[in-house]
Amino acid sequence: MSISTPLPLPKYRPNSNTNVKPIFQIKTLQRQQILDLRENCEGDLCFPDVSEHDLHNWKLQNPDLLEAKDIRFEYNFLTERFIIKCMPTATHDSLQAFFMQNIFGALAEKVGFSQAMGLVNINSGTTFGGFKGDWTGSSEKQPDAYVKLTGSKFPAVVCEAGWSETLEHLMADARLWLLHTGGITRIVIVVCITETNTRNTADVHEKISDDVPTMGKTLTEEQALMQGISAGTDLNDLAERLTNLNTHAKLTKPLVSDLKVTIHVYQACENQADIWERFGATVIPAPPVESEAPTEFKIPFMDIFGDKIPVGVDPTDSIIFSLAGFREFVTRSLQDTEWLRATRRARKLLKAAGEWEETDTFAQHKPRKHSGGSGLK
């Protein structure tokens, strides 16, 4: 569905209540604190209202973190949000896989594999900086997927996915790309993923005693599993049992709650004053069969190549993205996301039961693992 009028002007300081509020301030944020925070977070860990001055001082105090391969971060000078990139789930990455396969497949079909490889770079996770209007050079972005012409400073098309992140914040990132790259970025595809259960599903049963029934009451299978944790319990065995209970809807909190996935395609207005939504649709839940909801969206080759259209390519032709195809990518990813969350929940349960030692080496853990079987009753 296209919108002919610009979206509301950006709120450059979003309400901080919509952001994740870590217990640490950026001024005192150290490496171990980042690793501890990331352990229980999916997607992005957001610090609101971080000034460029504070960010600059933090970088000066932590030069080792700037080159750390296991810690990635972003900053948007428009919103003053500092973001630590946490380990994404397979469901979050489904946009990346879907987009890259469709783009490269279409280009290879038009111009051949070898020429497509030379014309564009289709990738993800690369850090981009040097946004126009950011005089301090503080803003850096790592798109979930992108298409960049060879020799260009910025991507022509960018994909950004957010898990439990407000559409307003994702739109702020779209504005950074579309309004501050000198017109190089022409399309931003945004996917917003939310769960009906707003509580982090990995945070259930923080205290085992809360879920143990009083004397005389029957244990549920989940409670029995928790009471059966012992020194010999293996994390992966416990995760398998949790996954099985989840499959049969026997967990108090499911590993993945009901999802809502929407997709939005943004472009800059002609006067470059703001952005507008060229396309928007709900992917999950699927619309009724008789619905007149859109089934696909298109990106014309001219939006990728601009005035550098390859020989043999009609600039008015488009790459077609099937919403049913994207829905299939998301659905297939859920099994991997559930397994990741099952292992995280198993680790939490082991810690809560006092059966997890952070200092165990593999050599120390191996005999302990086999000392008493699986330890599950």
CSV table of C-alpha atoms in Angstrom, one decimal:
chain,number,residue,atom,x,y,z
A,1,MET,CA,0.0,0.0,0.0
A,2,SER,CA,1.5,3.3,-1.1
A,3,ILE,CA,1.2,6.6,0.9
A,4,SER,CA,1.2,9.8,-1.2
A,5,THR,CA,2.1,12.1,1.7
A,6,PRO,CA,5.3,12.2,3.8
A,7,LEU,CA,5.4,10.5,7.2
A,8,PRO,CA,5.4,12.6,10.3
A,9,LEU,CA,8.6,14.5,10.9
A,10,PRO,CA,11.2,12.5,12.8
A,11,LYS,CA,11.3,12.8,16.6
A,12,TYR,CA,15.1,13.1,17.0
A,13,ARG,CA,14.8,12.2,20.7
A,14,PRO,CA,12.5,9.2,21.0
A,15,ASN,CA,10.9,8.5,24.4
A,16,SER,CA,13.5,6.6,26.3
A,17,ASN,CA,10.8,4.4,27.8
A,18,THR,CA,10.6,2.5,24.5
A,19,ASN,CA,14.3,1.7,24.7
A,20,VAL,CA,16.0,-1.1,26.5
A,21,LYS,CA,17.4,0.3,29.7
A,22,PRO,CA,20.6,-1.5,30.7
A,23,ILE,CA,21.7,-1.2,34.3
A,24,PHE,CA,25.0,0.3,33.1
A,25,GLN,CA,25.6,3.8,31.7
A,26,ILE,CA,27.8,4.1,28.7
A,27,LYS,CA,30.4,6.2,30.6
A,28,THR,CA,31.2,3.2,32.8
A,29,LEU,CA,30.5,0.4,30.3
A,30,GLN,CA,33.4,-2.1,30.2
A,31,ARG,CA,34.0,-5.3,28.1
A,32,GLN,CA,32.8,-7.8,30.7
A,33,GLN,CA,29.7,-5.8,31.4
A,34,ILE,CA,28.9,-5.8,27.6
A,35,LEU,CA,29.4,-9.6,27.5
A,36,ASP,CA,27.1,-10.1,30.5
A,37,LEU,CA,24.4,-7.9,29.1
A,38,ARG,CA,24.5,-9.6,25.7
A,39,GLU,CA,24.1,-13.1,27.3
A,40,ASN,CA,20.4,-12.5,27.9
A,41,CYS,CA,19.6,-10.2,25.0
A,42,GLU,CA,18.5,-10.8,21.4
A,43,GLY,CA,18.9,-8.4,18.6
A,44,ASP,CA,20.0,-4.9,19.8
A,45,LEU,CA,20.9,-3.6,23.2
A,46,CYS,CA,19.9,0.1,23.1
A,47,PHE,CA,21.3,3.0,25.2
A,48,PRO,CA,19.1,6.1,24.6
A,49,ASP,CA,20.2,9.7,24.9
A,50,VAL,CA,23.9,9.2,24.4
A,51,SER,CA,25.5,12.4,23.3
A,52,GLU,CA,28.2,12.5,20.7
A,53,HIS,CA,30.5,13.9,23.4
A,54,ASP,CA,29.8,11.0,25.7
A,55,LEU,CA,30.4,8.5,22.9
A,56,HIS,CA,33.7,10.2,21.9
A,57,ASN,CA,34.9,10.0,25.5
A,58,TRP,CA,33.8,6.3,25.8
A,59,LYS,CA,35.8,5.4,22.7
A,60,LEU,CA,38.9,7.2,24.0
A,61,GLN,CA,38.6,5.2,27.3
A,62,ASN,CA,38.0,1.9,25.5
A,63,PRO,CA,40.2,1.7,22.4
A,64,ASP,CA,40.4,-2.1,22.6
A,65,LEU,CA,36.7,-2.4,22.2
A,66,LEU,CA,36.8,-0.5,18.9
A,67,GLU,CA,38.8,-3.3,17.3
A,68,ALA,CA,37.2,-6.2,19.1
A,69,LYS,CA,35.8,-8.8,16.7
A,70,ASP,CA,33.2,-10.1,19.1
A,71,ILE,CA,31.7,-6.8,20.0
A,72,ARG,CA,29.8,-4.7,17.4
A,73,PHE,CA,28.0,-1.4,17.9
A,74,GLU,CA,26.1,1.3,16.1
A,75,TYR,CA,25.3,5.0,16.6
A,76,ASN,CA,22.7,7.2,15.0
A,77,PHE,CA,23.4,10.9,15.5
A,78,LEU,CA,19.8,11.8,14.6
A,79,THR,CA,18.3,9.9,17.6
A,80,GLU,CA,21.5,9.8,19.8
A,81,ARG,CA,20.9,6.1,20.3
A,82,PHE,CA,24.0,3.9,21.0
A,83,ILE,CA,23.3,0.2,20.1
A,84,ILE,CA,25.3,-2.9,21.0
A,85,LYS,CA,24.6,-5.6,18.4
A,86,CYS,CA,23.8,-8.8,20.2
A,87,MET,CA,23.6,-12.3,18.7
A,88,PRO,CA,20.7,-12.3,16.3
A,89,THR,CA,18.2,-15.2,16.1
A,90,ALA,CA,17.6,-17.2,12.9
A,91,THR,CA,14.2,-15.5,12.6
A,92,HIS,CA,15.8,-12.1,12.7
A,93,ASP,CA,18.2,-13.2,10.0
A,94,SER,CA,15.5,-14.6,7.8
A,95,LEU,CA,15.2,-11.2,6.1
A,96,GLN,CA,18.9,-11.2,5.3
A,97,ALA,CA,18.7,-14.7,3.7
A,98,PHE,CA,15.5,-13.9,1.8
A,99,PHE,CA,16.7,-10.6,0.4
A,100,MET,CA,20.2,-11.7,-0.6
A,101,GLN,CA,18.9,-14.8,-2.4
A,102,ASN,CA,16.3,-12.9,-4.3
A,103,ILE,CA,18.5,-10.0,-5.3
A,104,PHE,CA,21.5,-12.1,-6.5
A,105,GLY,CA,19.2,-14.6,-8.2
A,106,ALA,CA,17.5,-11.9,-10.2
A,107,LEU,CA,20.7,-10.2,-11.2
A,108,ALA,CA,22.4,-13.4,-12.2
A,109,GLU,CA,19.5,-14.3,-14.4
A,110,LYS,CA,19.6,-10.9,-16.1
A,111,VAL,CA,23.4,-10.4,-16.6
A,112,GLY,CA,25.0,-13.7,-15.7
A,113,PHE,CA,26.8,-14.8,-12.5
A,114,SER,CA,30.2,-13.4,-13.3
A,115,GLN,CA,29.0,-10.0,-14.3
A,116,ALA,CA,26.6,-9.8,-11.4
A,117,MET,CA,29.5,-10.4,-9.0
A,118,GLY,CA,31.4,-7.5,-10.6
A,119,LEU,CA,28.6,-5.1,-10.6
A,120,VAL,CA,27.3,-5.2,-7.1
A,121,ASN,CA,28.3,-6.2,-3.6
A,122,ILE,CA,25.4,-8.1,-1.8
A,123,ASN,CA,26.3,-8.5,1.8
A,124,SER,CA,25.5,-8.0,5.5
A,125,GLY,CA,27.0,-6.7,8.7
A,126,THR,CA,29.5,-4.3,7.1
A,127,THR,CA,30.1,-1.1,9.0
A,128,PHE,CA,29.3,2.2,7.1
A,129,GLY,CA,30.2,5.7,8.3
A,130,GLY,CA,30.6,9.2,6.9
A,131,PHE,CA,26.9,10.2,6.9
A,132,LYS,CA,26.2,13.7,5.6
A,133,GLY,CA,25.4,16.2,8.3
A,134,ASP,CA,27.2,14.1,11.0
A,135,TRP,CA,30.1,16.5,11.4
A,136,THR,CA,31.8,14.5,14.2
A,137,GLY,CA,31.7,11.3,12.2
A,138,SER,CA,30.0,9.5,15.2
A,139,SER,CA,27.3,7.6,13.2
A,140,GLU,CA,28.1,4.1,12.1
A,141,LYS,CA,25.6,1.6,10.8
A,142,GLN,CA,25.7,-2.2,10.1
A,143,PRO,CA,22.7,-3.0,7.9
A,144,ASP,CA,21.2,-6.5,8.1
A,145,ALA,CA,21.6,-6.8,4.3
A,146,TYR,CA,22.4,-4.4,1.5
A,147,VAL,CA,23.2,-4.0,-2.2
A,148,LYS,CA,26.1,-1.7,-3.0
A,149,LEU,CA,27.3,-0.8,-6.5
A,150,THR,CA,31.0,-1.4,-6.9
A,151,GLY,CA,32.9,1.7,-6.1
A,152,SER,CA,30.1,3.4,-4.2
A,153,LYS,CA,30.4,4.7,-0.7
A,154,PHE,CA,27.0,3.6,0.5
A,155,PRO,CA,24.5,0.9,-0.4
A,156,ALA,CA,21.7,1.6,-3.0
A,157,VAL,CA,19.3,-0.7,-1.1
A,158,VAL,CA,19.4,-1.4,2.7
A,159,CYS,CA,17.5,-3.9,4.8
A,160,GLU,CA,17.0,-3.4,8.5
A,161,ALA,CA,15.2,-5.9,10.8
A,162,GLY,CA,14.1,-5.2,14.3
A,163,TRP,CA,13.0,-7.7,16.9
A,164,SER,CA,10.7,-6.1,19.5
A,165,GLU,CA,12.0,-2.7,18.3
A,166,THR,CA,9.5,0.0,17.6
A,167,LEU,CA,8.7,1.0,14.0
A,168,GLU,CA,9.6,4.6,15.0
A,169,HIS,CA,13.2,3.6,15.8
A,170,LEU,CA,13.5,1.6,12.6
A,171,MET,CA,12.2,4.5,10.6
A,172,ALA,CA,14.8,6.7,12.2
A,173,ASP,CA,17.5,4.4,10.8
A,174,ALA,CA,15.7,4.6,7.4
A,175,ARG,CA,16.0,8.4,7.6
A,176,LEU,CA,19.7,8.2,8.3
A,177,TRP,CA,20.2,6.1,5.2
A,178,LEU,CA,17.8,7.9,2.9
A,179,LEU,CA,18.4,11.5,3.9
A,180,HIS,CA,22.1,11.5,4.8
A,181,THR,CA,23.9,9.5,2.1
A,182,GLY,CA,23.6,12.2,-0.7
A,183,GLY,CA,20.9,10.2,-2.5
A,184,ILE,CA,23.1,7.1,-2.9
A,185,THR,CA,20.7,5.0,-0.7
A,186,ARG,CA,17.4,4.9,-2.6
A,187,ILE,CA,15.5,2.1,-0.9
A,188,VAL,CA,15.3,0.9,2.7
A,189,ILE,CA,13.4,-2.2,3.5
A,190,VAL,CA,12.3,-2.5,7.1
A,191,VAL,CA,11.0,-5.6,8.8
A,192,CYS,CA,9.4,-5.3,12.3
A,193,ILE,CA,9.1,-8.5,14.3
A,194,THR,CA,7.1,-8.6,17.6
A,195,GLU,CA,5.8,-11.2,19.9
A,196,THR,CA,2.6,-11.1,21.8
A,197,ASN,CA,4.4,-12.0,25.0
A,198,THR,CA,6.4,-8.8,25.8
A,199,ARG,CA,8.4,-10.5,28.5
A,200,ASN,CA,11.8,-12.0,27.4
A,201,THR,CA,11.0,-15.7,27.0
A,202,ALA,CA,14.4,-16.6,28.2
A,203,ASP,CA,13.7,-15.1,31.6
A,204,VAL,CA,11.1,-17.6,32.9
A,205,HIS,CA,11.4,-19.3,36.2
A,206,GLU,CA,14.0,-17.0,37.7
A,207,LYS,CA,13.3,-18.7,41.0
A,208,ILE,CA,12.6,-22.4,40.8
A,209,SER,CA,10.7,-22.3,44.1
A,210,ASP,CA,8.1,-20.0,42.5
A,211,ASP,CA,7.0,-22.9,40.3
A,212,VAL,CA,7.1,-25.8,42.7
A,213,PRO,CA,3.6,-26.7,43.9
A,214,THR,CA,2.7,-27.1,47.5
A,215,MET,CA,2.5,-30.4,49.2
A,216,GLY,CA,-0.1,-32.8,47.8
A,217,LYS,CA,-0.4,-31.1,44.4
A,218,THR,CA,0.6,-32.9,41.2
A,219,LEU,CA,3.8,-31.7,39.5
A,220,THR,CA,3.4,-30.6,35.9
A,221,GLU,CA,5.9,-32.1,33.4
A,222,GLU,CA,7.7,-28.8,33.4
A,223,GLN,CA,8.0,-28.7,37.2
A,224,ALA,CA,9.1,-32.3,37.3
A,225,LEU,CA,11.8,-31.5,34.8
A,226,MET,CA,13.0,-28.6,36.9
A,227,GLN,CA,13.0,-30.6,40.1
A,228,GLY,CA,15.0,-33.3,38.4
A,229,ILE,CA,18.0,-31.1,37.7
A,230,SER,CA,21.1,-32.4,39.4
A,231,ALA,CA,24.9,-32.3,39.2
A,232,GLY,CA,24.8,-34.7,36.3
A,233,THR,CA,22.3,-32.8,34.2
A,234,ASP,CA,23.7,-32.0,30.7
A,235,LEU,CA,22.7,-28.6,29.2
A,236,ASN,CA,21.8,-30.0,25.8
A,237,ASP,CA,19.8,-32.9,27.2
A,238,LEU,CA,17.8,-30.3,29.3
A,239,ALA,CA,17.3,-28.1,26.2
A,240,GLU,CA,16.0,-31.1,24.3
A,241,ARG,CA,13.5,-31.8,27.0
A,242,LEU,CA,12.4,-28.2,27.0
A,243,THR,CA,12.0,-28.2,23.3
A,244,ASN,CA,9.8,-31.4,23.5
A,245,LEU,CA,7.6,-29.8,26.1
A,246,ASN,CA,7.4,-26.7,24.0
A,247,THR,CA,6.3,-28.7,21.0
A,248,HIS,CA,3.4,-30.1,23.1
A,249,ALA,CA,2.5,-26.7,24.5
A,250,LYS,CA,3.5,-27.8,28.0
A,251,LEU,CA,5.8,-24.9,28.9
A,252,THR,CA,4.5,-22.0,31.0
A,253,LYS,CA,6.1,-19.6,28.6
A,254,PRO,CA,6.6,-20.9,25.1
A,255,LEU,CA,10.0,-20.6,23.5
A,256,VAL,CA,8.6,-18.4,20.8
A,257,SER,CA,5.3,-16.7,21.3
A,258,ASP,CA,2.9,-15.7,18.5
A,259,LEU,CA,4.7,-13.5,16.1
A,260,LYS,CA,3.6,-10.5,14.1
A,261,VAL,CA,5.9,-9.6,11.2
A,262,THR,CA,5.3,-6.5,9.1
A,263,ILE,CA,7.4,-5.3,6.1
A,264,HIS,CA,7.8,-1.7,5.0
A,265,VAL,CA,9.6,-0.1,2.0
A,266,TYR,CA,10.7,3.5,2.4
A,267,GLN,CA,12.1,6.1,0.0
A,268,ALA,CA,13.1,9.7,0.3
A,269,CYS,CA,10.6,12.4,-0.7
A,270,GLU,CA,11.6,14.4,-3.8
A,271,ASN,CA,12.6,17.4,-1.7
A,272,GLN,CA,14.7,15.2,0.6
A,273,ALA,CA,12.8,16.7,3.6
A,274,ASP,CA,11.6,13.3,4.9
A,275,ILE,CA,10.8,9.8,3.9
A,276,TRP,CA,7.6,8.1,2.7
A,277,GLU,CA,6.3,4.5,2.8
A,278,ARG,CA,6.1,3.1,-0.7
A,279,PHE,CA,4.8,-0.3,0.4
A,280,GLY,CA,3.6,-1.8,3.6
A,281,ALA,CA,2.1,-5.2,4.5
A,282,THR,CA,1.6,-7.8,7.2
A,283,VAL,CA,3.6,-11.0,6.5
A,284,ILE,CA,2.7,-13.0,9.7
A,285,PRO,CA,-0.1,-13.8,10.4
A,286,ALA,CA,-0.9,-14.6,6.8
A,287,PRO,CA,-3.9,-12.7,5.5
A,288,PRO,CA,-7.1,-14.7,4.7
A,289,VAL,CA,-7.2,-16.5,1.4
A,290,GLU,CA,-10.0,-14.2,0.1
A,291,SER,CA,-8.1,-11.1,1.2
A,292,GLU,CA,-7.1,-8.4,-1.2
A,293,ALA,CA,-3.9,-7.8,0.7
A,294,PRO,CA,-0.8,-7.4,-1.5
A,295,THR,CA,1.1,-10.6,-2.3
A,296,GLU,CA,4.4,-9.1,-3.4
A,297,PHE,CA,6.5,-5.9,-3.7
A,298,LYS,CA,9.0,-4.8,-6.4
A,299,ILE,CA,12.3,-3.0,-6.6
A,300,PRO,CA,13.0,-1.6,-10.1
A,301,PHE,CA,16.5,-2.0,-11.4
A,302,MET,CA,16.8,1.8,-11.7
A,303,ASP,CA,16.6,2.0,-7.9
A,304,ILE,CA,19.6,-0.2,-7.7
A,305,PHE,CA,21.7,1.0,-10.5
A,306,GLY,CA,20.5,4.6,-11.0
A,307,ASP,CA,22.1,5.9,-14.2
A,308,LYS,CA,24.5,3.0,-14.4
A,309,ILE,CA,22.1,0.4,-15.8
A,310,PRO,CA,24.1,-2.6,-17.2
A,311,VAL,CA,23.8,-3.4,-20.9
A,312,GLY,CA,20.9,-5.8,-21.5
A,313,VAL,CA,18.9,-4.7,-18.4
A,314,ASP,CA,15.6,-2.7,-18.9
A,315,PRO,CA,15.6,0.0,-16.1
A,316,THR,CA,11.9,-0.3,-15.8
A,317,ASP,CA,12.1,-4.1,-15.0
A,318,SER,CA,11.8,-5.0,-11.4
A,319,ILE,CA,13.0,-7.7,-8.9
A,320,ILE,CA,9.8,-9.2,-7.4
A,321,PHE,CA,9.7,-10.2,-3.8
A,322,SER,CA,7.0,-12.7,-2.8
A,323,LEU,CA,5.5,-12.2,0.6
A,324,ALA,CA,4.5,-15.9,0.7
A,325,GLY,CA,8.2,-16.7,0.0
A,326,PHE,CA,9.3,-14.4,2.8
A,327,ARG,CA,6.7,-15.9,5.2
A,328,GLU,CA,8.2,-19.4,4.4
A,329,PHE,CA,11.7,-18.1,5.3
A,330,VAL,CA,10.5,-16.8,8.6
A,331,THR,CA,8.5,-20.0,9.4
A,332,ARG,CA,11.5,-22.3,8.6
A,333,SER,CA,13.7,-20.2,10.9
A,334,LEU,CA,11.5,-20.7,14.0
A,335,GLN,CA,12.9,-24.2,14.8
A,336,ASP,CA,16.4,-22.7,15.0
A,337,THR,CA,15.2,-19.8,17.2
A,338,GLU,CA,13.4,-22.1,19.5
A,339,TRP,CA,16.5,-24.3,20.0
A,340,LEU,CA,18.7,-21.2,20.7
A,341,ARG,CA,16.2,-20.1,23.4
A,342,ALA,CA,15.9,-23.6,24.8
A,343,THR,CA,19.7,-23.7,25.4
A,344,ARG,CA,19.6,-20.3,27.0
A,345,ARG,CA,16.7,-21.3,29.2
A,346,ALA,CA,18.4,-24.5,30.2
A,347,ARG,CA,21.5,-22.6,31.2
A,348,LYS,CA,19.4,-20.3,33.4
A,349,LEU,CA,17.7,-23.3,35.0
A,350,LEU,CA,21.0,-24.9,35.8
A,351,LYS,CA,22.3,-21.7,37.3
A,352,ALA,CA,19.1,-21.3,39.4
A,353,ALA,CA,19.6,-24.9,40.7
A,354,GLY,CA,23.2,-24.2,41.6
A,355,GLU,CA,24.5,-26.7,39.0
A,356,TRP,CA,26.3,-24.4,36.7
A,357,GLU,CA,29.9,-23.3,37.2
A,358,GLU,CA,31.1,-20.5,34.9
A,359,THR,CA,34.8,-21.4,35.5
A,360,ASP,CA,34.5,-25.0,34.3
A,361,THR,CA,36.9,-25.8,31.5
A,362,PHE,CA,35.9,-28.5,29.0
A,363,ALA,CA,38.3,-31.0,30.7
A,364,GLN,CA,36.7,-30.3,34.0
A,365,HIS,CA,33.1,-30.5,32.7
A,366,LYS,CA,33.6,-33.7,30.8
A,367,PRO,CA,33.9,-36.1,33.7
A,368,ARG,CA,31.2,-34.2,35.6
A,369,LYS,CA,28.9,-34.6,32.6
A,370,HIS,CA,29.2,-38.3,32.6
A,371,SER,CA,29.3,-38.9,36.3
A,372,GLY,CA,25.7,-39.6,36.7
A,373,GLY,CA,24.0,-40.0,33.4
A,374,SER,CA,21.8,-37.2,32.1
A,375,GLY,CA,20.6,-36.4,35.6
A,376,LEU,CA,17.0,-35.9,34.4
A,377,LYS,CA,14.2,-38.0,35.9
